[in-house]
Coordinates of C-alpha atoms and ligand atoms in Angstrom, one line a residue:
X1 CA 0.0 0.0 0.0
X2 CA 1.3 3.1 -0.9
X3 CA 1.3 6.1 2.0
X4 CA -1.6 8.6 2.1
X5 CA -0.4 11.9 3.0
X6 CA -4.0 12.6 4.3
X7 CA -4.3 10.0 6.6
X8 CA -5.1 11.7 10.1
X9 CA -1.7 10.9 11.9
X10 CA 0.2 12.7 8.7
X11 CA -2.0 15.9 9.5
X12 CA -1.1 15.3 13.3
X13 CA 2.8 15.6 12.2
X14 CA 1.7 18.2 10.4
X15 CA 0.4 20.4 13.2
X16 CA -2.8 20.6 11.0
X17 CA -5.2 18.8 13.7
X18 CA -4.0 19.0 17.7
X19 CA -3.0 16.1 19.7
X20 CA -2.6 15.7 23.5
X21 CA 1.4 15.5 22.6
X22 CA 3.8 13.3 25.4
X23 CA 6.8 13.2 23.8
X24 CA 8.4 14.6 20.4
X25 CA 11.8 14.2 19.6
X26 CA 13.6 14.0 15.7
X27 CA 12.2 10.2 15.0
X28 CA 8.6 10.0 17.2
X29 CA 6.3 11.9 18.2
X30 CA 3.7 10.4 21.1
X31 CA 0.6 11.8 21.8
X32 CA -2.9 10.4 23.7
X33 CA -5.2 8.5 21.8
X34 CA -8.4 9.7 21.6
X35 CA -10.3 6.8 22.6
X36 CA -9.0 5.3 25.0
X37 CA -8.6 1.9 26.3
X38 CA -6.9 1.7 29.3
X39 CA -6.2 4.7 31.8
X40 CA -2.7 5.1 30.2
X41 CA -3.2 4.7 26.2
X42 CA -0.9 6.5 24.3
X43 CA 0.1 5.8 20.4
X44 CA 4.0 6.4 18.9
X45 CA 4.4 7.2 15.6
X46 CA 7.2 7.6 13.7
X47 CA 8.1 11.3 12.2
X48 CA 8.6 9.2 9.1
X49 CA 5.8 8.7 6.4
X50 CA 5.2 4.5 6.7
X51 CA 2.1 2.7 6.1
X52 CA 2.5 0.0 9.1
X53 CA 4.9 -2.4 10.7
X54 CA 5.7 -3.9 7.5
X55 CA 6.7 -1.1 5.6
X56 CA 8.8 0.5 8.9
X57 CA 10.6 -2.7 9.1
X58 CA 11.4 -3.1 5.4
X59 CA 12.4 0.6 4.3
X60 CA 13.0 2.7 7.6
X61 CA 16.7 3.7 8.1
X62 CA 18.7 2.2 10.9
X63 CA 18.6 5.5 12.5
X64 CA 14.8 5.7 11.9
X65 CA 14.4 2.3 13.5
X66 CA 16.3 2.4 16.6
X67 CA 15.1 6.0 17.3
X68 CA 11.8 5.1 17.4
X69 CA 12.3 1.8 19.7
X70 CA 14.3 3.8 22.1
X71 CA 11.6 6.9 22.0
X72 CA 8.6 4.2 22.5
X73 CA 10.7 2.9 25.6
X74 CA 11.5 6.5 26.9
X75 CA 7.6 7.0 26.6
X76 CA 6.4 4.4 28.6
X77 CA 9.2 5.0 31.4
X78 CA 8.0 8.8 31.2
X79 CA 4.2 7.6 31.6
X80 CA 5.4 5.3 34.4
X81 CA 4.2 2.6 33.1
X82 CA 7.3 0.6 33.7
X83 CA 6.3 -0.4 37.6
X84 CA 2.9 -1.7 36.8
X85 CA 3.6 -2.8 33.2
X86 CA 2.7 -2.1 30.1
X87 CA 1.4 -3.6 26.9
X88 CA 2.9 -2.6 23.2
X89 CA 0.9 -3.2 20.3
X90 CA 0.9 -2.4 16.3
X91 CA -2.0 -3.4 14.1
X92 CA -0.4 -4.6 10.3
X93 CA -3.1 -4.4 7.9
X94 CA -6.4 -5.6 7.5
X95 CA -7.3 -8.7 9.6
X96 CA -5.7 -6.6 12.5
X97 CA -8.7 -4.1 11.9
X98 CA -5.8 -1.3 11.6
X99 CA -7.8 2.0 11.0
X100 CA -5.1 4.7 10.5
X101 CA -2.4 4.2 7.7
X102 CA 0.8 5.8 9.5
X103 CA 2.4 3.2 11.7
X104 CA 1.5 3.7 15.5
X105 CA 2.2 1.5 18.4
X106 CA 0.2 1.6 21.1
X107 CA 0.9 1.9 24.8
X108 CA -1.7 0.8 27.1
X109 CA -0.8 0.6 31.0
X110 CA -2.4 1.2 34.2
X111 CA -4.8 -1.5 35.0
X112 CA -4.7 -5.4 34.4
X113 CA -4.6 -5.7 30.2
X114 CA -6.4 -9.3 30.6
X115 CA -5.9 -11.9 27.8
X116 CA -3.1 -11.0 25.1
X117 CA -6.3 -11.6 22.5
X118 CA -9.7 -12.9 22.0
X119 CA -9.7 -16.3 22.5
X120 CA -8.6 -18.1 19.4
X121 CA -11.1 -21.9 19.5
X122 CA -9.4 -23.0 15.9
Ligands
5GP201 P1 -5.5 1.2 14.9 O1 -6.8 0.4 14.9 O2 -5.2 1.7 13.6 O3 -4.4 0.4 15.5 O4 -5.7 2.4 15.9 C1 -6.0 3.7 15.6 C2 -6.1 4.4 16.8 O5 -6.1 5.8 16.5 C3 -7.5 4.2 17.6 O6 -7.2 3.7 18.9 C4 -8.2 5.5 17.5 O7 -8.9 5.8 18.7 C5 -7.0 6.5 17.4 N1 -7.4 7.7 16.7 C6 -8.1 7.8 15.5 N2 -8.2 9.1 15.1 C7 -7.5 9.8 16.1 C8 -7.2 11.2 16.3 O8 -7.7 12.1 15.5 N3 -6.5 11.6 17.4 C9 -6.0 10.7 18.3 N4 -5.4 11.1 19.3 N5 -6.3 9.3 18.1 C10 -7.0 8.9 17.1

């Protein structure tokens, strides 16, 4: 899939919508999501223009890559999320039901998280 500049994360880097911004620095930028899940669920996107995990993985620059891992670990550690736990996840694509085509991962912490994922009876 090729990248949509209009997607609604792309206008967040942008500055053309607002976010509730946590953390910014040259490779991420971290910001509240807007409906949330859990009483700490934030979503990390790179500053980069890429689809979803696949695309990050496959064409992002080292430096892309390993800033963005070490800003999603500084982001959790600044939500102090690190005590209680946290959860990291990244929808790829369409049976993960991912809605917005600029890679995010999301950080959900402060309560129990439950099961990893709907139970799976084959
Ligand atoms: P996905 O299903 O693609 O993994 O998750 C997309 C997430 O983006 C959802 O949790 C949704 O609530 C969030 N979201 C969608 N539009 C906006 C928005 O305009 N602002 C913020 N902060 N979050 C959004």
């Amino acid at each position: 899939m090729s990248y949509d500049n209009d997607n609604i994360f792309a206008k967040i880097l942008r500055g053309e919508i607002p976010c509730d911004k946590v953390f910014e620095d040259d490779y991420a930028l971290a910001f509240r999501d807007i409906n949330p899940q859990a009483p700490i669920h934030v979503l990390v996107i790179p500053k980069g223009a890429y689809v979803d995990m696949d695309d990050f993985s496959a064409n992002g620059t080292d430096s892309e890559i390993i800033g963005f891992m070490r800003a999603t670990g500084q982001v959790a550690r600044e939500l102090g999320a690190v005590h209680g736990g946290y959860r990291l996840l990244a929808n790829n694509g369409a049976d993960a039901n991912q809605e917005v085509p600029h890679l995010h991962v999301h950080i959900f912490a402060g309560r129990n998280l439950g099961p990893m994922l709907k139970r799976f009876d084959g």
